[in-house]
mmCIF file of C-alpha atoms and ligand atoms in Angstrom:
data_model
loop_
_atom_site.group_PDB
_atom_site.id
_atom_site.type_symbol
_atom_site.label_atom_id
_atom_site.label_comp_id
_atom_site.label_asym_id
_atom_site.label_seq_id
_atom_site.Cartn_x
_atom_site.Cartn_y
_atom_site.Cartn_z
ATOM 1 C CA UNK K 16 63.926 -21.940 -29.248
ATOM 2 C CA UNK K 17 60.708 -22.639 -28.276
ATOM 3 C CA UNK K 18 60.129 -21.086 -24.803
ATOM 4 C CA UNK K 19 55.826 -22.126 -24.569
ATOM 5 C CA UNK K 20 55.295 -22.119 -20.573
ATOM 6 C CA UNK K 21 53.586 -25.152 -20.554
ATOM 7 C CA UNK K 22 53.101 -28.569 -22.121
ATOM 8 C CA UNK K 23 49.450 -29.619 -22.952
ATOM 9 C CA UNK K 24 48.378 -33.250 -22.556
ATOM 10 C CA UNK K 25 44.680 -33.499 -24.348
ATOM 11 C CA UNK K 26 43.565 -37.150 -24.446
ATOM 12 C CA UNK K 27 42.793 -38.837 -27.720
ATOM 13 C CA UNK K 28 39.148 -39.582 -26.392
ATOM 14 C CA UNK K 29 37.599 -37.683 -23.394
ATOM 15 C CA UNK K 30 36.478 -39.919 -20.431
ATOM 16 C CA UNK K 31 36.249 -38.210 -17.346
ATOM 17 C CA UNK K 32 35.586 -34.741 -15.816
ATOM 18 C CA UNK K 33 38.873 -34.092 -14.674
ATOM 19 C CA UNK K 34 41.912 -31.833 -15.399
ATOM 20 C CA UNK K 35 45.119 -32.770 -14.078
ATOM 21 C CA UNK K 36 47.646 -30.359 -13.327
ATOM 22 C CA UNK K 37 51.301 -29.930 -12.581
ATOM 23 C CA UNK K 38 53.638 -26.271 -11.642
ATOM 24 C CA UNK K 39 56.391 -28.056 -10.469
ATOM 25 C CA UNK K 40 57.197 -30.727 -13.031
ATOM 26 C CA UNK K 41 59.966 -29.545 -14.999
ATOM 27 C CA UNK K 42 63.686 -28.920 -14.002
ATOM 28 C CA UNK K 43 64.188 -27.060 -17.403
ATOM 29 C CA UNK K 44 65.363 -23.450 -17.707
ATOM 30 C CA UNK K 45 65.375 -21.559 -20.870
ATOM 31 C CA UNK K 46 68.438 -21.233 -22.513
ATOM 32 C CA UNK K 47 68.438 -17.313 -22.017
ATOM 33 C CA UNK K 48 68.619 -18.076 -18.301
ATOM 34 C CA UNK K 49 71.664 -20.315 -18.109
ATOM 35 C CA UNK K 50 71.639 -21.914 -14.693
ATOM 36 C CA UNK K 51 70.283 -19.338 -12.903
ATOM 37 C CA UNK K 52 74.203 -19.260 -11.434
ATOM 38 C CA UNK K 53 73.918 -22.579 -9.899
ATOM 39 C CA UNK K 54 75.710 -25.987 -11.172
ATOM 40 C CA UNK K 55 74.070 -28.341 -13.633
ATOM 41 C CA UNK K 56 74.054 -31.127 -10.522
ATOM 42 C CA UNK K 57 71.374 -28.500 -9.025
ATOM 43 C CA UNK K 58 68.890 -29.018 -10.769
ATOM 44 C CA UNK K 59 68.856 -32.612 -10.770
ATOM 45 C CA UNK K 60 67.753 -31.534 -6.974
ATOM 46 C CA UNK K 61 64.389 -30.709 -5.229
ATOM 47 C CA UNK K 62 64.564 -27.468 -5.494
ATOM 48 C CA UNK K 63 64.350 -27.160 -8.694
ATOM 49 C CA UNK K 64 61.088 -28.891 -9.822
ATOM 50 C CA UNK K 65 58.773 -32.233 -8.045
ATOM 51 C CA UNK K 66 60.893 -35.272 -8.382
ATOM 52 C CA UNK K 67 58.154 -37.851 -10.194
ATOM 53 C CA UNK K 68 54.933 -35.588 -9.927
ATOM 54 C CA UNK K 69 55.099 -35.173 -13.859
ATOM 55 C CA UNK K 70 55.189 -38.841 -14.381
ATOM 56 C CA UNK K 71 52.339 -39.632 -11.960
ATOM 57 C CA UNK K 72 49.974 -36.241 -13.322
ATOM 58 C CA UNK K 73 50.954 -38.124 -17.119
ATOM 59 C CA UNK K 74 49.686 -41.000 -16.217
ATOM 60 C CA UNK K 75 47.174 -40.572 -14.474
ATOM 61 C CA UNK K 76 45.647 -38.096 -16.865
ATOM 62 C CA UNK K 77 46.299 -40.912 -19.450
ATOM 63 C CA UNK K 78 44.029 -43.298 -16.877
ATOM 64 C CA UNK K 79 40.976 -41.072 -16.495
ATOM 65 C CA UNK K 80 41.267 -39.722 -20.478
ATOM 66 C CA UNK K 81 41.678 -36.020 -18.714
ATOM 67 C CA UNK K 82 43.334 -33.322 -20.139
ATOM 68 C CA UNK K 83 46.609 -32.167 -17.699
ATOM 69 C CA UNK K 84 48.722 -28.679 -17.899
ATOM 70 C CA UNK K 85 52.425 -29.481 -16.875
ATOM 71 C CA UNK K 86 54.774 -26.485 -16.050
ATOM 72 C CA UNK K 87 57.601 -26.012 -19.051
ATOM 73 C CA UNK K 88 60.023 -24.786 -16.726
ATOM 74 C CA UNK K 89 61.575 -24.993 -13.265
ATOM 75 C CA UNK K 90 60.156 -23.619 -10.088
ATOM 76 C CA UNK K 91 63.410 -21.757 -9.467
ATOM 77 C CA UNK K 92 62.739 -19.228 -12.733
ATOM 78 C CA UNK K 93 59.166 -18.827 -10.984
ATOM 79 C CA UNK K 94 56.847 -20.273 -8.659
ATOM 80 C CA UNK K 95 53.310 -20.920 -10.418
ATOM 81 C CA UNK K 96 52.106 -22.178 -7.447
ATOM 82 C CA UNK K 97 52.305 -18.738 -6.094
ATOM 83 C CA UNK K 98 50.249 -15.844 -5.977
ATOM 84 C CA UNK K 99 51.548 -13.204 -8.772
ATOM 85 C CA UNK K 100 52.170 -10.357 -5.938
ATOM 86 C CA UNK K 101 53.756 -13.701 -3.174
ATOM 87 C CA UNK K 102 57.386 -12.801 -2.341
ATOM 88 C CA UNK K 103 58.301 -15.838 -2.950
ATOM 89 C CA UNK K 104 57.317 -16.387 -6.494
ATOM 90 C CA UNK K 105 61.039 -15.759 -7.875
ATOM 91 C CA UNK K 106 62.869 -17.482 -4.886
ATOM 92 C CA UNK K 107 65.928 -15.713 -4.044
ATOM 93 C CA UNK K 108 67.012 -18.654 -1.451
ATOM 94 C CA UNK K 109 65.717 -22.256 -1.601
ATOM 95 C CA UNK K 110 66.546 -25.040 0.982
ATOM 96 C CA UNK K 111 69.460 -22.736 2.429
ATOM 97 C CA UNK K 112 70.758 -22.010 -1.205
ATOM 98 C CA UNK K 113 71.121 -18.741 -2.611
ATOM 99 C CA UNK K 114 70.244 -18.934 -6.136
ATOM 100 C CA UNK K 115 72.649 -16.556 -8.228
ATOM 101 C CA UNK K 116 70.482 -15.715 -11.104
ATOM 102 C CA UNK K 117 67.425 -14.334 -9.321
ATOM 103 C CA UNK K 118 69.476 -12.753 -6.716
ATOM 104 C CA UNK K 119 69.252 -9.528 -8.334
ATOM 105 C CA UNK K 120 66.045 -9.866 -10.113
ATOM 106 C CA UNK K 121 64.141 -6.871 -9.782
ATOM 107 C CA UNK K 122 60.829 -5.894 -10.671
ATOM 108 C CA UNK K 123 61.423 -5.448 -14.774
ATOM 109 C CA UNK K 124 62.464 -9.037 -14.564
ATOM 110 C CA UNK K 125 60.103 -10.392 -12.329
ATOM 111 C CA UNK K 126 57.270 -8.835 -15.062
ATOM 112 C CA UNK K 127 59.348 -10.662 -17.675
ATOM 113 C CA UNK K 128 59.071 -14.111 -16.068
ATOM 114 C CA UNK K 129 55.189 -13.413 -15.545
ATOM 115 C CA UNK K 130 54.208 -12.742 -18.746
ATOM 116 C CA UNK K 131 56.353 -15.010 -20.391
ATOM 117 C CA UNK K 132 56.038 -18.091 -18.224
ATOM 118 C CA UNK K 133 53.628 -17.813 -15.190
ATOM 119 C CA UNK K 134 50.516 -15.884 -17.357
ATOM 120 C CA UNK K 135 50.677 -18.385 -20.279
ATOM 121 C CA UNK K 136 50.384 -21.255 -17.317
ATOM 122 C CA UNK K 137 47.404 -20.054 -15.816
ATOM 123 C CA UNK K 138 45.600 -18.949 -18.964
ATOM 124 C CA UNK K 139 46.652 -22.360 -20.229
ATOM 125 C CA UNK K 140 44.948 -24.241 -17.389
ATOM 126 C CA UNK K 141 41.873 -21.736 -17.567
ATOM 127 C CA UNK K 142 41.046 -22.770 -21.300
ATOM 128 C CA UNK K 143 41.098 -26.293 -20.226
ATOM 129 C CA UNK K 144 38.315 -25.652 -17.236
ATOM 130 C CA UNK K 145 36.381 -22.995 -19.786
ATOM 131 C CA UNK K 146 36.638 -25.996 -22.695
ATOM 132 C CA UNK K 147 35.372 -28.245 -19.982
ATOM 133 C CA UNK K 148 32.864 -26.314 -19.017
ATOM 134 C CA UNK K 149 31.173 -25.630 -22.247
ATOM 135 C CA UNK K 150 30.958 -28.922 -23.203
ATOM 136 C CA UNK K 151 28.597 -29.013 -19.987
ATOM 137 C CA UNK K 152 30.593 -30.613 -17.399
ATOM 138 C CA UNK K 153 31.930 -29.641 -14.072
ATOM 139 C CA UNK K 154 35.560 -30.849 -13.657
ATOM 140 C CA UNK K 155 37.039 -31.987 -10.575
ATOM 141 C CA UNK K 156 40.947 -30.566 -10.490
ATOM 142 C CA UNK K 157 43.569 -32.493 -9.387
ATOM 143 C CA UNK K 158 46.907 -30.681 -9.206
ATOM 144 C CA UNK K 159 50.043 -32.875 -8.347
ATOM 145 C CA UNK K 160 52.908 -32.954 -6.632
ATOM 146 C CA UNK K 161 55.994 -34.231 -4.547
ATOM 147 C CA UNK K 162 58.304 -33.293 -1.763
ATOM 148 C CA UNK K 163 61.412 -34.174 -0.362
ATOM 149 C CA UNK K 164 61.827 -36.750 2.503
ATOM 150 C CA UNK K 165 64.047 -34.649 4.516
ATOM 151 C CA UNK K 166 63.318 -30.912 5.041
ATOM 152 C CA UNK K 167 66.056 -28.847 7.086
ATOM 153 C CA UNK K 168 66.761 -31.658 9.271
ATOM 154 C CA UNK K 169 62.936 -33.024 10.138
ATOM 155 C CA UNK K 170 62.670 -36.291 8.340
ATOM 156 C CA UNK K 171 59.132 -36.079 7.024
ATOM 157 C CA UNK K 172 56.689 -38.985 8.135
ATOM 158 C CA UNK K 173 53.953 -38.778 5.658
ATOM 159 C CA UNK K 174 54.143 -40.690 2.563
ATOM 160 C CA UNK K 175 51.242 -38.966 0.654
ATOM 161 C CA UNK K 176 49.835 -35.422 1.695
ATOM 162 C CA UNK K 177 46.539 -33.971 0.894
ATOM 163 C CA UNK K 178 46.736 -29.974 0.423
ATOM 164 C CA UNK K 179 43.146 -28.283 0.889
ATOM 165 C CA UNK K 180 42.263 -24.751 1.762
ATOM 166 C CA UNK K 181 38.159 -24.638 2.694
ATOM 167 C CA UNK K 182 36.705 -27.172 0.091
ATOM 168 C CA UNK K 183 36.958 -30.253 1.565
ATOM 169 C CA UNK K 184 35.082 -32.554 -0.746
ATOM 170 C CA UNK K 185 37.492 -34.444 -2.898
ATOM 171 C CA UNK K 186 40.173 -34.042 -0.119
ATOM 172 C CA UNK K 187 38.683 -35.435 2.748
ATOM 173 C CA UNK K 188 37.779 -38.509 0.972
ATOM 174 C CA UNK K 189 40.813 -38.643 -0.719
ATOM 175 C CA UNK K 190 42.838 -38.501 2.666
ATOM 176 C CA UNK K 191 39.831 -41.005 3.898
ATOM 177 C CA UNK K 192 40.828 -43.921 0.799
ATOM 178 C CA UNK K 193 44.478 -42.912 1.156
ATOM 179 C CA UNK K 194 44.798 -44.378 4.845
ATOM 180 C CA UNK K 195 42.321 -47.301 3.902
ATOM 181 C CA UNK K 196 44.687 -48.058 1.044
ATOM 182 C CA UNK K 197 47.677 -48.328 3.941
ATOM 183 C CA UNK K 198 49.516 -44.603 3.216
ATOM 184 C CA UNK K 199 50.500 -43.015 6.094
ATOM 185 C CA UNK K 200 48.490 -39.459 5.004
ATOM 186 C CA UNK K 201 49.255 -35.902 5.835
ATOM 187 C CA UNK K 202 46.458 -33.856 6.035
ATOM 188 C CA UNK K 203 47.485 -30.352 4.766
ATOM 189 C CA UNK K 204 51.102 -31.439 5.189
ATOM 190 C CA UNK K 205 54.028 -31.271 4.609
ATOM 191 C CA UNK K 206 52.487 -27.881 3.239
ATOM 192 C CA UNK K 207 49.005 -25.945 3.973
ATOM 193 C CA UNK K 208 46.953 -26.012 1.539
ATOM 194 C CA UNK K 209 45.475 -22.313 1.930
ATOM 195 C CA UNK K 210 48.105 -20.089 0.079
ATOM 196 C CA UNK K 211 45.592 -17.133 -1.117
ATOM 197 C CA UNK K 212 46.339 -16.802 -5.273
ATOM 198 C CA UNK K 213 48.171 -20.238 -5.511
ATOM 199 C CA UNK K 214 47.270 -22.375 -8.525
ATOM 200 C CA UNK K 215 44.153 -24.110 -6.599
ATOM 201 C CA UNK K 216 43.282 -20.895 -5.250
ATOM 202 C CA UNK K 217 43.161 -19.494 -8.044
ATOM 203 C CA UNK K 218 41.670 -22.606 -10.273
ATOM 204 C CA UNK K 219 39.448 -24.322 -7.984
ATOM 205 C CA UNK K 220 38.427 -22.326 -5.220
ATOM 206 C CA UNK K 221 37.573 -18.959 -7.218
ATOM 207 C CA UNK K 222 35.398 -20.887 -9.628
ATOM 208 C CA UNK K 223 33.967 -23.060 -7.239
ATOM 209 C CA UNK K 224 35.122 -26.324 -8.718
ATOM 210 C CA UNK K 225 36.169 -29.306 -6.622
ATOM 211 C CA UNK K 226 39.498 -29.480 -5.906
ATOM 212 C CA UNK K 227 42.480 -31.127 -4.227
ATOM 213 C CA UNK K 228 46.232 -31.081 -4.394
ATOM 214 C CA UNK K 229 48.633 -34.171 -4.174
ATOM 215 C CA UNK K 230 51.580 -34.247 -2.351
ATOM 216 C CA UNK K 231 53.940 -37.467 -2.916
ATOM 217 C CA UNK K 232 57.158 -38.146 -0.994
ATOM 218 C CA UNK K 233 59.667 -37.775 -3.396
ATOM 219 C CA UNK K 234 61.714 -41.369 -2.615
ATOM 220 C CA UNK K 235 58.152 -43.289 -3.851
ATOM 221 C CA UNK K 236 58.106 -41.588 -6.797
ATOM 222 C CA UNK K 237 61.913 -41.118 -7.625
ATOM 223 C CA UNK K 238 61.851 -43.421 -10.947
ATOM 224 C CA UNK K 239 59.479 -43.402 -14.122
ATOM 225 C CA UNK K 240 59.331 -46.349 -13.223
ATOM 226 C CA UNK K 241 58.092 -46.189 -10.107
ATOM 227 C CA UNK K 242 56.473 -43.012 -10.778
ATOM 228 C CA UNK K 243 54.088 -45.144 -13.377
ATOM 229 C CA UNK K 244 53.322 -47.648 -10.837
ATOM 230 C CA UNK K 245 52.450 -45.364 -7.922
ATOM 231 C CA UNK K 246 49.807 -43.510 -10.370
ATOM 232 C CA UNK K 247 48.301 -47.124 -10.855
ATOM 233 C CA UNK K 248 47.890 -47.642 -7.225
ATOM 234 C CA UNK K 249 46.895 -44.018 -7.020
ATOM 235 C CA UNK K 250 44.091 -44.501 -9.555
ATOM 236 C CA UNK K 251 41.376 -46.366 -7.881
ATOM 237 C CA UNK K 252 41.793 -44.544 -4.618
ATOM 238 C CA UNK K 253 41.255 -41.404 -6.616
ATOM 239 C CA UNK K 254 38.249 -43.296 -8.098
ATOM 240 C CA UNK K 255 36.866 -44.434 -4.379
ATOM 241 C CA UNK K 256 37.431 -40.515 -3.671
ATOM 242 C CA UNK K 257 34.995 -39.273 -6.279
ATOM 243 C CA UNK K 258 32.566 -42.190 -6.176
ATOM 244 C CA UNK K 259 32.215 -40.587 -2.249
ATOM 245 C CA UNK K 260 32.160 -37.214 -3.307
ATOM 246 C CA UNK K 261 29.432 -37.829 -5.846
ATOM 247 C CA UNK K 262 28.493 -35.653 -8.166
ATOM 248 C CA UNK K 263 30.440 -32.312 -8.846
ATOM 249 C CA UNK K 264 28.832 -28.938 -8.351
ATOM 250 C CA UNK K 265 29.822 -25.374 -8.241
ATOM 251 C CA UNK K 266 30.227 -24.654 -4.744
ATOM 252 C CA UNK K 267 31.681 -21.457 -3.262
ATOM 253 C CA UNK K 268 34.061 -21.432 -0.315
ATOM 254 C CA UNK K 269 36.133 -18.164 -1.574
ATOM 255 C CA UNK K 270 35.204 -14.725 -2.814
ATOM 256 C CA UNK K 271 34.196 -15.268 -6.311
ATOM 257 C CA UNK K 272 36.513 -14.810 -9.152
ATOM 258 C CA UNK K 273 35.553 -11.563 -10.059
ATOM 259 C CA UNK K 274 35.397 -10.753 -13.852
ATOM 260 C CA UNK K 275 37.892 -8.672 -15.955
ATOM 261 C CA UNK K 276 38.730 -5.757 -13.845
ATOM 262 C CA UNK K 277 36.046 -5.994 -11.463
ATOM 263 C CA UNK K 278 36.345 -5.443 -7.444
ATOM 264 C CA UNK K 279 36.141 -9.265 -6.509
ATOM 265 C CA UNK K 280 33.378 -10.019 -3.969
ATOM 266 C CA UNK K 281 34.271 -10.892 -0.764
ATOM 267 C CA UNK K 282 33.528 -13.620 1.524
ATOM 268 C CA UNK K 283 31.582 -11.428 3.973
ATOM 269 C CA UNK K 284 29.536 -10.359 1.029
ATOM 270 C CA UNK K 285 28.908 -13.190 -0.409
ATOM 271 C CA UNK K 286 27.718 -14.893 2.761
ATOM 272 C CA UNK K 287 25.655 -11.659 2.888
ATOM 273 C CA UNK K 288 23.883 -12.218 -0.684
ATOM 274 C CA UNK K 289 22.957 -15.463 0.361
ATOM 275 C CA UNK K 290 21.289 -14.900 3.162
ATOM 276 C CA UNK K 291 19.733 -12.364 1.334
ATOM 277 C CA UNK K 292 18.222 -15.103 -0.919
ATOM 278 C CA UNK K 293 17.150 -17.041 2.228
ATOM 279 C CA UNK K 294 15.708 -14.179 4.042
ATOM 280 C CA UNK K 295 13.452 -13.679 0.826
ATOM 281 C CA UNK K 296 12.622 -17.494 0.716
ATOM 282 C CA UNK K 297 11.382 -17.838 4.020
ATOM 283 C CA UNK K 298 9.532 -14.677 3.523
ATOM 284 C CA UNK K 299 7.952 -16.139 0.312
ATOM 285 C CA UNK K 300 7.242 -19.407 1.611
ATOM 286 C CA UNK K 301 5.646 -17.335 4.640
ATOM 287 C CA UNK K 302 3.266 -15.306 2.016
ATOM 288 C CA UNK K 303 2.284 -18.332 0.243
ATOM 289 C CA UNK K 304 0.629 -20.014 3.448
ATOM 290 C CA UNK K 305 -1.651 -21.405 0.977
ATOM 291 C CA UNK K 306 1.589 -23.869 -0.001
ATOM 292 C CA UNK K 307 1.168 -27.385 2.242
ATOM 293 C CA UNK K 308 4.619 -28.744 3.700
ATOM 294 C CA UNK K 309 2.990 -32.200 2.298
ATOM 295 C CA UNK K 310 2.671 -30.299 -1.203
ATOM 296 C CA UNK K 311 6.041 -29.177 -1.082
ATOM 297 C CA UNK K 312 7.263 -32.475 0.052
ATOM 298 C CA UNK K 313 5.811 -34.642 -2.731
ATOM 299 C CA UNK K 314 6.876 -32.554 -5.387
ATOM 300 C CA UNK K 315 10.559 -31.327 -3.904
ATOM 301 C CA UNK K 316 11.402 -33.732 -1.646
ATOM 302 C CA UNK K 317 11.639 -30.688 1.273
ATOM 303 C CA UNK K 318 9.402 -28.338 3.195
ATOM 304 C CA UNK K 319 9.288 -25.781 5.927
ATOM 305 C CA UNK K 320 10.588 -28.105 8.429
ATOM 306 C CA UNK K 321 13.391 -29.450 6.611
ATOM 307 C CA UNK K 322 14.734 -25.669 5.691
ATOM 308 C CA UNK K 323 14.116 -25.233 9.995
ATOM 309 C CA UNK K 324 16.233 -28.345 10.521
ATOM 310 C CA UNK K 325 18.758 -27.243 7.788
ATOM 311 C CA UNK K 326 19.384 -24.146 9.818
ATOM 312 C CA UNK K 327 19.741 -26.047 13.325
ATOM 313 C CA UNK K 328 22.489 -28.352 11.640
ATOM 314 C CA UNK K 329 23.975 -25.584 10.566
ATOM 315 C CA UNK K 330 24.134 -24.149 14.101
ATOM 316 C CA UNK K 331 24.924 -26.739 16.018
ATOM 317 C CA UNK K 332 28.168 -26.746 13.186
ATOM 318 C CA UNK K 333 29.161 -24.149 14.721
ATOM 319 C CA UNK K 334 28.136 -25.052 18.626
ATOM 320 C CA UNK K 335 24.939 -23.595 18.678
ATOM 321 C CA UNK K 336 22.157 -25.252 20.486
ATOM 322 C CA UNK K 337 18.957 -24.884 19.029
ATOM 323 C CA UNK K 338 15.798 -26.642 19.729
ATOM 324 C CA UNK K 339 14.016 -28.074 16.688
ATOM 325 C CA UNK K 340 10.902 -25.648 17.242
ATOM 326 C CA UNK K 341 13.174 -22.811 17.657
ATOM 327 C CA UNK K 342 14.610 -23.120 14.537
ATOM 328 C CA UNK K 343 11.943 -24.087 12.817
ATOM 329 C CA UNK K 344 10.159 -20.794 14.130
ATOM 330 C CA UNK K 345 13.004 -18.920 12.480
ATOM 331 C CA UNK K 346 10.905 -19.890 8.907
ATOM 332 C CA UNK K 347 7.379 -19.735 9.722
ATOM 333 C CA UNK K 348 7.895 -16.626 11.639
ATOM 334 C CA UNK K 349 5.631 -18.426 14.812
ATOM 335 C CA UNK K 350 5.987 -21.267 16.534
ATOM 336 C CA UNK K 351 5.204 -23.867 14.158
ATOM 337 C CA UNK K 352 1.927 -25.108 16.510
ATOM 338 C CA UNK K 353 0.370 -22.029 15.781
ATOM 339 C CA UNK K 354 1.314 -22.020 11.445
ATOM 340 C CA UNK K 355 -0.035 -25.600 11.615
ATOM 341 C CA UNK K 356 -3.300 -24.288 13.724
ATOM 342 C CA UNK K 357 -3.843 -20.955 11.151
ATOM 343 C CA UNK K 358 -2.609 -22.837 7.662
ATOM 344 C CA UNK K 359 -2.296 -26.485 7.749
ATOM 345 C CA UNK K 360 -4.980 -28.287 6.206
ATOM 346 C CA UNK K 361 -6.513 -31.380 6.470
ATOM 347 C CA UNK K 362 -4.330 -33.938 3.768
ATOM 348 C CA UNK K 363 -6.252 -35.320 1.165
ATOM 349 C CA UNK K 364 -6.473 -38.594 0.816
ATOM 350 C CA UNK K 365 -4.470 -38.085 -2.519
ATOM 351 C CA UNK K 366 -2.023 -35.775 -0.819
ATOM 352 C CA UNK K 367 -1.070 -38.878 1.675
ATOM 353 C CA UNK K 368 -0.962 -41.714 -1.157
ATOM 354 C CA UNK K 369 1.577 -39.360 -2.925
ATOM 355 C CA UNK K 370 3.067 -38.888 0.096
ATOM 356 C CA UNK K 371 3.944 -42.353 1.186
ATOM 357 C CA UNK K 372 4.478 -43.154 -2.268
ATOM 358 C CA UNK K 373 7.571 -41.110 -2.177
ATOM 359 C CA UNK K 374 8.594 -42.933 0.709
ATOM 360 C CA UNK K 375 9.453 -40.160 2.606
ATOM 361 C CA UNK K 376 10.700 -40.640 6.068
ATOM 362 C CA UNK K 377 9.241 -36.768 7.167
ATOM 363 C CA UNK K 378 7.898 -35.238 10.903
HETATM 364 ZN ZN1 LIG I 545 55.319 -28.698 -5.690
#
């Protein structure tokens, strides 16, 4: 019997920077397992995988040429959108069902189900970003999914939801398309996105990469069918998504991953290391008063100033007033009258033609 945790979808020719991927897209149990104690008719049911998010991450993988992970087995032998240490990760109850077979599943089993099915998942979709990665690109994730119309009563309004914990790029254009394209969006429902150690967690956040998880209403998606022709309409909006997010990057919103056995830094710490590297920017820039804000302007498009307004945008994020000279004090370590009475020279006439060559709009 062949029991791999996950299916692997590699496209015949590589198009775009993108891996698709998909824990809840298989109702299958392994034969071991029987029915986990529950009738067959079960797990023809919600609770046991994402009605039509495998046919939509399929085919849209297919679209973009991407490579896509999709979960072997059902969500009710174990969650992979779940931490490894979440108490829900081998679900005991599920919509008001108790489910028979993990009733009693203790922590021998629960270790079973990891390494056998939840490890194999995760190190699949890991090999995909590292493969990715080496071949020099920065891959956008896009992890799919679906959910049932009706939860415990509450009929649910949204057709398509956007789950994001703190890196908003892809989703907030995503949601932004979604609602131009007519969908009636959740944003961060049904579900929040900001599980600590689920699979985008764990995938996107700790590495930095771009991100954003997909949440379908189940009665759009409930054929292949249908399924195939929601990922077509899905497509381009995905498209107008990343055209707005531009290009991707490595950007940290979560303590990094931290290598093989090593403590994993912490937000707090990392904020800390980078304003470490600030600190000794501005102090550099502040020893090298020989450096012109025009010199540093024609050849990096930003100067003094601009790392002053930087900060006061950054502020005022947060509600904090500053005043342009104020901040801009903060990196010349004066008030920027006096640096520009001690250090600013005189522009060459060559220093100006390069200047408004560049065209750039500057104060
Ligand atoms: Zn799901």
């Amino acid at each position: 019997m062949d029991e791999s945790a996950f299916e692997l979808l590699t496209p015949a020719t590589r198009h775009a920077a993108m891996l698709f991927v998909c824990d809840h897209a298989s109702n299958a149990v392994p034969k071991a397992y029987g029915t986990l104690g529950l009738e067959e008719g079960a797990f023809a049911a919600h609770i046991a995988y994402d009605i039509g998010a495998a046919e939509v991450a399929r085919a849209l993988a297919a679209a973009y040429g991407a490579p896509a992970v999709l979960a072997r087995w059902s969500r009710l032998l174990i969650d992979l959108n779940r931490g490894a240490d979440d108490p829900t990760l081998v679900m005991k109850l599920s919509d008001g069902r108790i489910i028979p077979g993990n009733r009693h599943a203790d922590d021998a089993e629960v270790e079973q189900r990891l390494d056998l099915f939840y490890c194999p998942y995760h190190a699949a979709v890991a090999e995909q970003i590292a493969k990715l990665r080496d071949a020099g690109a920065i891959p956008t994730i896009v992890s799919m999914h679906s959910f049932t119309p009706v939860w415990k009563g509450f009929k649910r309004p949204w057709e398509v939801g956007v789950l994001w914990d703190k890196d908003g790029r892809l989703a907030r254009p995503l949601m932004a398309a979604l609602k131009r394209a007519g969908f009636i969006v959740g944003d961060n429902e049904p579900y929040k996105g900001e599980l600590e150690g689920d699979c985008m967690y764990r995938h996107g956040s700790l590495n930095g990469l771009p991100h954003a998880l997909i949440e379908i209403r189940q009665d759009l998606i409930a054929t292949q069918d249908a399924a195939v022709k929601f990922a077509a309409r899905l497509k381009p909006i995905i498209d107008e998504a990343l055209q707005a997010m531009g290009p991707a990057t490595i950007q940290y919103t979560r303590a990094l991953a931290a290598p093989n056995g090593a403590t994993p830094m912490d937000e707090k710490t990392r904020t800390e290391l980078e304003a470490a590297a600030f600190r000794r920017l501005v102090a550099h820039l502040r020893e090298r008063s020989d450096v012109q804000n025009i010199d540093l302007m024609n050849l990096a498009g930003f100067c003094r100033n601009c790392l002053g307004d930087w900060y006061r945008e950054a502020a005022a994020e947060k509600g904090i007033a500053l005043e342009k000279d104020q901040a801009r004090e903060i990196v010349y370590g004066m008030p920027p009258s006096e640096w520009k009475k001690r250090y600013q020279k005189e522009a060459s006439a060559e220093q100006k033609a390069a200047f408004d060559k560049a065209n750039k709009t500057h104060n």
